[in-house]
PDB file of C-alpha atoms in Angstrom:
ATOM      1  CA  UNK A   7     103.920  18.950  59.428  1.00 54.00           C
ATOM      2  CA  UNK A   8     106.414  21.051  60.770  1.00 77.00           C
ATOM      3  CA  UNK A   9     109.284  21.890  57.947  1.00 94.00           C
ATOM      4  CA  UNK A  10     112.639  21.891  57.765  1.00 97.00           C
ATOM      5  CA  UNK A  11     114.454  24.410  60.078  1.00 97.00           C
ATOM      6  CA  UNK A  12     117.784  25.958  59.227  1.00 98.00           C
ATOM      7  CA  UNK A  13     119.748  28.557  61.525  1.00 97.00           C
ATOM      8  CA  UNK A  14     120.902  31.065  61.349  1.00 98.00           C
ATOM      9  CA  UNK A  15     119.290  32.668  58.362  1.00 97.00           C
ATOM     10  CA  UNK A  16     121.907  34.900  57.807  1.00 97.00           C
ATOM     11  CA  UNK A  17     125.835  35.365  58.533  1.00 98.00           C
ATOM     12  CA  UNK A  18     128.615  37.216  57.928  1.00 98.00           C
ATOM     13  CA  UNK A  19     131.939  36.336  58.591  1.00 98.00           C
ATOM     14  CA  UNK A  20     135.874  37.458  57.035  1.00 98.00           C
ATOM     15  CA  UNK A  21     137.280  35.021  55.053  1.00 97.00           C
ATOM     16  CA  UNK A  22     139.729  32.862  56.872  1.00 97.00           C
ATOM     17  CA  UNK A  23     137.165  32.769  59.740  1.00 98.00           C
ATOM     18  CA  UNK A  24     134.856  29.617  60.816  1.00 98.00           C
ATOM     19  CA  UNK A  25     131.252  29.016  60.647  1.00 98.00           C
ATOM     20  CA  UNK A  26     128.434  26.799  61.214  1.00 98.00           C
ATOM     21  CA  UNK A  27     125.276  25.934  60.366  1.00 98.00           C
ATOM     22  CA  UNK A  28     122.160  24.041  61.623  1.00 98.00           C
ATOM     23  CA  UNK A  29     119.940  22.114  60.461  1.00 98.00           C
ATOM     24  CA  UNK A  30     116.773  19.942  62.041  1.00 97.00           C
ATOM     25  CA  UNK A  31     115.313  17.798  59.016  1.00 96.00           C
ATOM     26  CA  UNK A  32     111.494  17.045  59.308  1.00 95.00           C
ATOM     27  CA  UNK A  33     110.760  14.278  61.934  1.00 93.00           C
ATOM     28  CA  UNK A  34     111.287  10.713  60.653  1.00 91.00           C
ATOM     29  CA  UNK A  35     113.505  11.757  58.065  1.00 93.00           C
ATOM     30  CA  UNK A  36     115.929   9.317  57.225  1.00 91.00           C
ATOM     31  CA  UNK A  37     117.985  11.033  55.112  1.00 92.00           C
ATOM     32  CA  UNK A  38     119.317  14.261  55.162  1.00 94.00           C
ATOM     33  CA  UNK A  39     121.532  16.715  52.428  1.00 95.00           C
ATOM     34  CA  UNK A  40     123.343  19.680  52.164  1.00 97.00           C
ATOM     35  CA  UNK A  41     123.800  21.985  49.079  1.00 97.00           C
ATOM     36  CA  UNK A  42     125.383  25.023  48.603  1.00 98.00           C
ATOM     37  CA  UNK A  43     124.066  27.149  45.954  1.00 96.00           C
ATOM     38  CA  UNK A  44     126.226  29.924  44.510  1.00 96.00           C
ATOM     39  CA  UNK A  45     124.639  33.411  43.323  1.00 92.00           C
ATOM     40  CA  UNK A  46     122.998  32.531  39.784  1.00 90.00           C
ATOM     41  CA  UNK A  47     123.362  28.732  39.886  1.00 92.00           C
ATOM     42  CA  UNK A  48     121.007  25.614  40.946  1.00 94.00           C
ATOM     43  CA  UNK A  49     121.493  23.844  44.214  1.00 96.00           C
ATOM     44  CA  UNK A  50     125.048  21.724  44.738  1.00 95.00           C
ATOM     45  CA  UNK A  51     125.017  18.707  46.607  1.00 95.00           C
ATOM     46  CA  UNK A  52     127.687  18.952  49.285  1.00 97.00           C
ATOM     47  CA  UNK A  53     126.660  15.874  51.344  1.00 96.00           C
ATOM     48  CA  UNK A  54     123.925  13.726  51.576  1.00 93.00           C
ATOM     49  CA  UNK A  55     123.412  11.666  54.989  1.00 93.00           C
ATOM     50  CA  UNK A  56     120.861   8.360  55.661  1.00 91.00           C
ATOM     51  CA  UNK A  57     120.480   8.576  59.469  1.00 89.00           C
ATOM     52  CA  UNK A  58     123.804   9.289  60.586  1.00 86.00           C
ATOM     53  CA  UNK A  59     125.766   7.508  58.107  1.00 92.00           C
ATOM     54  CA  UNK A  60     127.479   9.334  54.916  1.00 93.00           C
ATOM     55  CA  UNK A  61     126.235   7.932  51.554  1.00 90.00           C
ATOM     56  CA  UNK A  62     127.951  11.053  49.508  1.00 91.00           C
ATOM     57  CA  UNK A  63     130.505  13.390  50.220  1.00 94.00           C
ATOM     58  CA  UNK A  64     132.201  13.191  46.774  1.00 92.00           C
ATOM     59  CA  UNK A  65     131.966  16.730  46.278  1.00 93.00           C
ATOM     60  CA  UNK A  66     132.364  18.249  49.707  1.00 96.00           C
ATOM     61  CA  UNK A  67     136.120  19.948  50.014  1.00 95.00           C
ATOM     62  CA  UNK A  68     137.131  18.292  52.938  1.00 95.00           C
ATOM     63  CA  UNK A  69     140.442  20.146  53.658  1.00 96.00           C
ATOM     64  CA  UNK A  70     137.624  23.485  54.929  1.00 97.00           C
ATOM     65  CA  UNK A  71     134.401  22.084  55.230  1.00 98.00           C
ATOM     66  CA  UNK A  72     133.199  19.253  57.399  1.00 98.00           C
ATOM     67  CA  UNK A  73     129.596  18.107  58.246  1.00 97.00           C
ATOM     68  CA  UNK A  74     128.450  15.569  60.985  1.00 96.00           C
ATOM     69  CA  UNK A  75     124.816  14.058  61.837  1.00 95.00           C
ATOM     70  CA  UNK A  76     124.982  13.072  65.193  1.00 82.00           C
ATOM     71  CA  UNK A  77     122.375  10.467  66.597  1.00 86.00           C
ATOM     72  CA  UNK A  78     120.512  10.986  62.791  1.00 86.00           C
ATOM     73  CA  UNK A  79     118.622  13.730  63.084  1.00 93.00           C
ATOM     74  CA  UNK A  80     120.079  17.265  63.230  1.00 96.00           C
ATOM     75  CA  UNK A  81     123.065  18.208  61.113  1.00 97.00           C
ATOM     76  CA  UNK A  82     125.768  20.778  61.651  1.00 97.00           C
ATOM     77  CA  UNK A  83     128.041  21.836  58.407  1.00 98.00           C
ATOM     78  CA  UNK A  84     131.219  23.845  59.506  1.00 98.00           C
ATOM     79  CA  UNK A  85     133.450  25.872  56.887  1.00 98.00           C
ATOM     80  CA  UNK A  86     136.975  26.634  58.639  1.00 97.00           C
ATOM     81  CA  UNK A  87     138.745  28.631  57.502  1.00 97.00           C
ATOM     82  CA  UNK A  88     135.934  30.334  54.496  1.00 97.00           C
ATOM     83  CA  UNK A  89     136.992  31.543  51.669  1.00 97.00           C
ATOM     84  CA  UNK A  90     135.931  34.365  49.688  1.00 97.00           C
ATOM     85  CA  UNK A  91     134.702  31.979  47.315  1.00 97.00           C
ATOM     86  CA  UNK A  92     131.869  30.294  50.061  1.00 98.00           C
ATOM     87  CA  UNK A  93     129.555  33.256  49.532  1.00 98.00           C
ATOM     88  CA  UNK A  94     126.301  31.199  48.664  1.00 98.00           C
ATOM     89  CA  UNK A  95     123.393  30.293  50.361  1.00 97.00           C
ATOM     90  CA  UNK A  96     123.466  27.060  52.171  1.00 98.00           C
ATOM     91  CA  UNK A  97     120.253  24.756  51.598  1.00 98.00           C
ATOM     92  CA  UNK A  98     119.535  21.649  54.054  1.00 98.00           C
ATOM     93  CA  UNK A  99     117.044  19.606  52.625  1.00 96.00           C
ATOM     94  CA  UNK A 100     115.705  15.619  53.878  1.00 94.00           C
ATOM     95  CA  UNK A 101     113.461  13.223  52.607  1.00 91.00           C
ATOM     96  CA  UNK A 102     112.013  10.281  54.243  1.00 87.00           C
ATOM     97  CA  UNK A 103     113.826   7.829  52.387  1.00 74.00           C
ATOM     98  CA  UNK A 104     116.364   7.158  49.616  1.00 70.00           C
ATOM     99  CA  UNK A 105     114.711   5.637  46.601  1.00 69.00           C
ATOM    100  CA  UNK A 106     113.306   6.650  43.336  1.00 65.00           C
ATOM    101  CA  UNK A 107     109.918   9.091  43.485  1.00 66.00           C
ATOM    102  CA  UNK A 108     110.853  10.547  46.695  1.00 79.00           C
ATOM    103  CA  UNK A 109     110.184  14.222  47.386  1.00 86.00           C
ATOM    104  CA  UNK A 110     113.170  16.115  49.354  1.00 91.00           C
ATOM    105  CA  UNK A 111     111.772  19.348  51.523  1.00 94.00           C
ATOM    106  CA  UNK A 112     114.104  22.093  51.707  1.00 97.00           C
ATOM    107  CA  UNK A 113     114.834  24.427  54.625  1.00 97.00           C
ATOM    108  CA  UNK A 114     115.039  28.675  54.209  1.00 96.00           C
ATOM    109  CA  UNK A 115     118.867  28.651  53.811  1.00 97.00           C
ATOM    110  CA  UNK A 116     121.689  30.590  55.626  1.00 98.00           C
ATOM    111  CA  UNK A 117     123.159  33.000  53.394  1.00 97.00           C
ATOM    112  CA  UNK A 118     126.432  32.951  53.856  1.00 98.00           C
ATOM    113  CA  UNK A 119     128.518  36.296  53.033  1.00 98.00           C
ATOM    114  CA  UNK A 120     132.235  36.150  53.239  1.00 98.00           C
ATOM    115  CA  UNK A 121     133.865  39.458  52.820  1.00 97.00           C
TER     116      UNK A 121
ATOM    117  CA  UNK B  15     128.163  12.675  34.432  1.00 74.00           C
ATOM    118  CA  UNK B  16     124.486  13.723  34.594  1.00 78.00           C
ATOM    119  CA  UNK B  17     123.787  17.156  33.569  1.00 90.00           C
ATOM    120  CA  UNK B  18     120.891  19.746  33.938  1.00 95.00           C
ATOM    121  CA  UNK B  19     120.610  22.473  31.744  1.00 96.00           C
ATOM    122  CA  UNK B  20     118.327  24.857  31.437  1.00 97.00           C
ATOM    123  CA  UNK B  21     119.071  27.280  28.494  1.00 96.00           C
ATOM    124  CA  UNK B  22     117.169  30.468  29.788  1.00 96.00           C
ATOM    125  CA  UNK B  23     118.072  32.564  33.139  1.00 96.00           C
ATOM    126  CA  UNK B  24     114.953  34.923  32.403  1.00 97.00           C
ATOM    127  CA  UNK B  25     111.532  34.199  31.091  1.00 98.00           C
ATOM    128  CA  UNK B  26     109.104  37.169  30.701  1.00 98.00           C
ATOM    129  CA  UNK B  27     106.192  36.815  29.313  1.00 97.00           C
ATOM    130  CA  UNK B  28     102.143  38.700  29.583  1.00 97.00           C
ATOM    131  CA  UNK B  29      99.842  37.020  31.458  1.00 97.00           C
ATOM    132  CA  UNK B  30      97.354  35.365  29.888  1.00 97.00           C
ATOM    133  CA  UNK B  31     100.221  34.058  27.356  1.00 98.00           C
ATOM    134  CA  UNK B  32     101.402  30.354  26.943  1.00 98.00           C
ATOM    135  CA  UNK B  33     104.802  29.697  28.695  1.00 97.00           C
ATOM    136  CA  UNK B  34     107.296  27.425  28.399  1.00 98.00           C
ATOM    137  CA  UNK B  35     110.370  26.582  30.420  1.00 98.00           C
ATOM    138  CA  UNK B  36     112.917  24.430  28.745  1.00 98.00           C
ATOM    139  CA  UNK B  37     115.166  21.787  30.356  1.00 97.00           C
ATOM    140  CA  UNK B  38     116.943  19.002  28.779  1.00 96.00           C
ATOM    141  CA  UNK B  39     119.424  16.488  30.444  1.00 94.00           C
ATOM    142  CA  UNK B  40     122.318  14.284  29.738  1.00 91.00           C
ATOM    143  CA  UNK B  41     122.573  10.669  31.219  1.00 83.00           C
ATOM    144  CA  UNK B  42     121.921   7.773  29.313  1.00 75.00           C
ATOM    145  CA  UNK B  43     120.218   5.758  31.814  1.00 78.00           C
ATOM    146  CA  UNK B  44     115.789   6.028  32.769  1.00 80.00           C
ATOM    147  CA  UNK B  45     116.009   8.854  35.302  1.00 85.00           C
ATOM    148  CA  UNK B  46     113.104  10.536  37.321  1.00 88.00           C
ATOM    149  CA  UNK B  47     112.948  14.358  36.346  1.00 91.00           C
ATOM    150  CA  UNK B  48     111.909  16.779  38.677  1.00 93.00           C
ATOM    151  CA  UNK B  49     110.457  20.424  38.374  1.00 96.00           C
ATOM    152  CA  UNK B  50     110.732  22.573  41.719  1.00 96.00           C
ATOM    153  CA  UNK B  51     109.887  26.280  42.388  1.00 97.00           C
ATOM    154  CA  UNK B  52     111.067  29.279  44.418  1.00 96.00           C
ATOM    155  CA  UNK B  53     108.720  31.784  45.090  1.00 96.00           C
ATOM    156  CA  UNK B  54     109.827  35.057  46.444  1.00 93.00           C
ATOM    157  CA  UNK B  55     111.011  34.940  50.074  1.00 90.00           C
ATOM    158  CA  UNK B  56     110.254  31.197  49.950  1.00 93.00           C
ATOM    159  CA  UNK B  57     111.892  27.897  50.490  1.00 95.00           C
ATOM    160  CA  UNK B  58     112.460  25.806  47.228  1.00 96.00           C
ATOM    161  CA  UNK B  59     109.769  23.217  46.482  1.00 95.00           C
ATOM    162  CA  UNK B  60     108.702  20.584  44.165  1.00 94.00           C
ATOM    163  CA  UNK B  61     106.726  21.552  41.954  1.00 95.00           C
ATOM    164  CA  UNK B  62     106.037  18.425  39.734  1.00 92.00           C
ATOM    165  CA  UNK B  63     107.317  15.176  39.186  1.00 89.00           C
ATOM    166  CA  UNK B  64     107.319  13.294  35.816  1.00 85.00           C
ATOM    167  CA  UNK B  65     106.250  10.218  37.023  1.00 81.00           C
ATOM    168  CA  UNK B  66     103.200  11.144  38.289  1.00 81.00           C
ATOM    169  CA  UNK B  67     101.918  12.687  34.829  1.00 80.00           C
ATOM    170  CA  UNK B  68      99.995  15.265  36.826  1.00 85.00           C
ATOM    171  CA  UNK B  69      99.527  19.098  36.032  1.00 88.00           C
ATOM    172  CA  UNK B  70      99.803  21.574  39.392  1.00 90.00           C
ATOM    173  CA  UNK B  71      98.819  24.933  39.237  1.00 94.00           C
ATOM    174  CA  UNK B  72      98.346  24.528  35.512  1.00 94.00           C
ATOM    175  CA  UNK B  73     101.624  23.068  34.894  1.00 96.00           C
ATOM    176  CA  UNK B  74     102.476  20.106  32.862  1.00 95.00           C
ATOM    177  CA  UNK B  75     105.461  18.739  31.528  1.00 95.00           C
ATOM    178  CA  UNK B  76     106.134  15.746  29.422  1.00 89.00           C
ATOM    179  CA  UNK B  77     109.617  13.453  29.603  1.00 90.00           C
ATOM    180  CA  UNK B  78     110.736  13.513  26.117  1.00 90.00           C
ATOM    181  CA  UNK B  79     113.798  10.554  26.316  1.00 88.00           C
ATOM    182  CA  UNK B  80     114.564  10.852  22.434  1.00 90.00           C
ATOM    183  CA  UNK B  81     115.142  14.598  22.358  1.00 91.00           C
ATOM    184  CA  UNK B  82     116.168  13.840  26.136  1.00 93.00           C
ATOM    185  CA  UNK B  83     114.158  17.087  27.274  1.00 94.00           C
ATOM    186  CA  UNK B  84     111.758  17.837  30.089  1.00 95.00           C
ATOM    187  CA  UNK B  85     110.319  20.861  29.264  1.00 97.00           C
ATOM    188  CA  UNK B  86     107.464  22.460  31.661  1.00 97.00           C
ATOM    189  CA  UNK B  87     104.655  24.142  30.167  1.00 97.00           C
ATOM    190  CA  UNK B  88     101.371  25.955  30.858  1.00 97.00           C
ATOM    191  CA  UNK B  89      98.922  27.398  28.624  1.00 97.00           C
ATOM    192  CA  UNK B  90      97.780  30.916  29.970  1.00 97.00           C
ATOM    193  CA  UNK B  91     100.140  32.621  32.692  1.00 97.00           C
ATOM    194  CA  UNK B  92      99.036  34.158  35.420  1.00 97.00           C
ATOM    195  CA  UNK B  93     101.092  37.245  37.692  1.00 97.00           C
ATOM    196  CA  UNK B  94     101.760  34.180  40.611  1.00 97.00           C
ATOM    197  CA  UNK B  95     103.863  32.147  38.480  1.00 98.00           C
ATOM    198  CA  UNK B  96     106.430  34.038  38.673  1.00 98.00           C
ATOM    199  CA  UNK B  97     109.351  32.400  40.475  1.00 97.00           C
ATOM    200  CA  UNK B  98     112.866  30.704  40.011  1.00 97.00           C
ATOM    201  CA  UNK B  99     112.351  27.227  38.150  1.00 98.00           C
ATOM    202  CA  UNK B 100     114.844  24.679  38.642  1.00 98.00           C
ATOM    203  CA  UNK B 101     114.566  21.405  36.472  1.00 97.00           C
ATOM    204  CA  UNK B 102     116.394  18.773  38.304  1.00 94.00           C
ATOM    205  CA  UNK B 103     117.241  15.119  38.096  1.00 91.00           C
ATOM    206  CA  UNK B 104     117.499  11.683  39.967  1.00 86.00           C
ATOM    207  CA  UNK B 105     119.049   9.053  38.194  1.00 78.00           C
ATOM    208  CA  UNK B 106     118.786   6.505  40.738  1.00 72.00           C
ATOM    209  CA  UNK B 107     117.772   5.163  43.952  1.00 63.00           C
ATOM    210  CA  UNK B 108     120.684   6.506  46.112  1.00 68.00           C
ATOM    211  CA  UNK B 109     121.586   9.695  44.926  1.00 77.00           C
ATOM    212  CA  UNK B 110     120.705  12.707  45.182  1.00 84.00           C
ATOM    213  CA  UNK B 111     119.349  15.457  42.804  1.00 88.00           C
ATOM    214  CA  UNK B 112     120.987  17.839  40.293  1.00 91.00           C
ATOM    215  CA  UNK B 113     119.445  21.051  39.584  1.00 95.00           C
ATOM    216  CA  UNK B 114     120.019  22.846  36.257  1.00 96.00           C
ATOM    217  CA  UNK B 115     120.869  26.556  37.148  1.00 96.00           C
ATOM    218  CA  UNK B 116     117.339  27.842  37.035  1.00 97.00           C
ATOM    219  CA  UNK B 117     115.259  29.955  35.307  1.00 98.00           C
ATOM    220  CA  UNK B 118     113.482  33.292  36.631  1.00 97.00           C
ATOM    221  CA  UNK B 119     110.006  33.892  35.365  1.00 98.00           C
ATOM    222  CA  UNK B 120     108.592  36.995  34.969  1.00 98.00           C
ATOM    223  CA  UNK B 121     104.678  37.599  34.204  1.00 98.00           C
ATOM    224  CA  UNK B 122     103.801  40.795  33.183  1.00 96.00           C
ATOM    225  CA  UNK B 123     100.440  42.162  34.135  1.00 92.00           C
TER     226      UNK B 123
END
């Protein structure tokens, strides 16, 4: 099965600038995340979607970033204005269903580099 | 709060030797522990899951709930094992992971 697809791979933007990303979960995929993982550390969950609806955006800092799943399957996570302190890569991951025992398939990442 | 934490960022050992990558959690609950990899220039993936009690690629790892520790082990190392390791956590049905930090193995021929 095709995997999850993230674009773009790479960006590079000056802080106080916006940016988005892209992601298309695996087909069928009900639920959908985003993590941002800084140099050094594991994954952060940012937000985690089931079809278009939020279940968690507890730790999401909604005064810069934002993230919408329109129609349940792709997801776009915008950062306006980024800070110095966004330099991470950004992971998009889905699974086919919330519940105990159930694997989540990651996408490449966009590395994000805010200078 | 749940916690992950894995106590080593690097791991280097010779192939052939035994290895073992340690993780131990906080959360006073039954969660389902998780072991995914990174290879280089690859997308994160699960590696194994305790529930399943299986061994992949010569991996194992046992939940330990008393010394609350899920530590991943295999017996002889081999040069393609090296990766990023990242324990991680579920601790129930409608939440999402959390990943320890990681740990970078290194096999030396």
């Amino acid at each position: 099965e095709a995997g999850v697809a993230q674009s773009p791979r790479y960006k590079i933007i000056e802080k106080r600038q916006s940016v988005a990303f892209w992601c298309n979960p695996i087909s069928g995929h009900a639920t959908l995340y985003w993590y941002q993982q800084i140099l050094g550390q594991g994954p952060k969950l940012l937000i985690q979607f089931q079809n278009n609806g939020v279940v968690d955006d507890s730790q999401l800092p909604k005064d810069r970033f934002s993230a919408e799943r329109l129609k349940g399957v792709d997801s776009t996570l915008k950062i306006q204005p980024a800070k110095l302190e966004d330099s991470a890569v950004y992971l998009c991951a889905s699974s086919s269903h919330i519940g105990m025992n159930t694997e989540a398939f990651f996408g490449q990442g966009t590395r994000l580099t805010v200078v | 709060a749940q916690r992950v934490t894995q106590p080593e960022k690097l791991l280097s050992v010779f192939k052939g030797a035994p290895v073992e990558l340690k993780c131990n959690y906080s959360y006073s609950g039954s969660p389902e522990l998780f072991w995914y990899v990174q290879y280089s220039r690859q997308r994160l993936q699960l590696l194994l899951r305790h529930i399943s009690r299986e061994s992949i690629k010569g991996f194992t790892a046992d939940l330990n709930k008393g010394e609350t520790s899920f530590h991943l082990k295999k017996p002889f190392a081999q040069e393609e094992d090296s990766a990023m390791y990242y324990c991680a956590l579920l601790h129930s049905g409608n939440t999402p992971l959390v990943f320890g930090k990681g740990t970078r193995l290194s096999v030396i021929a």
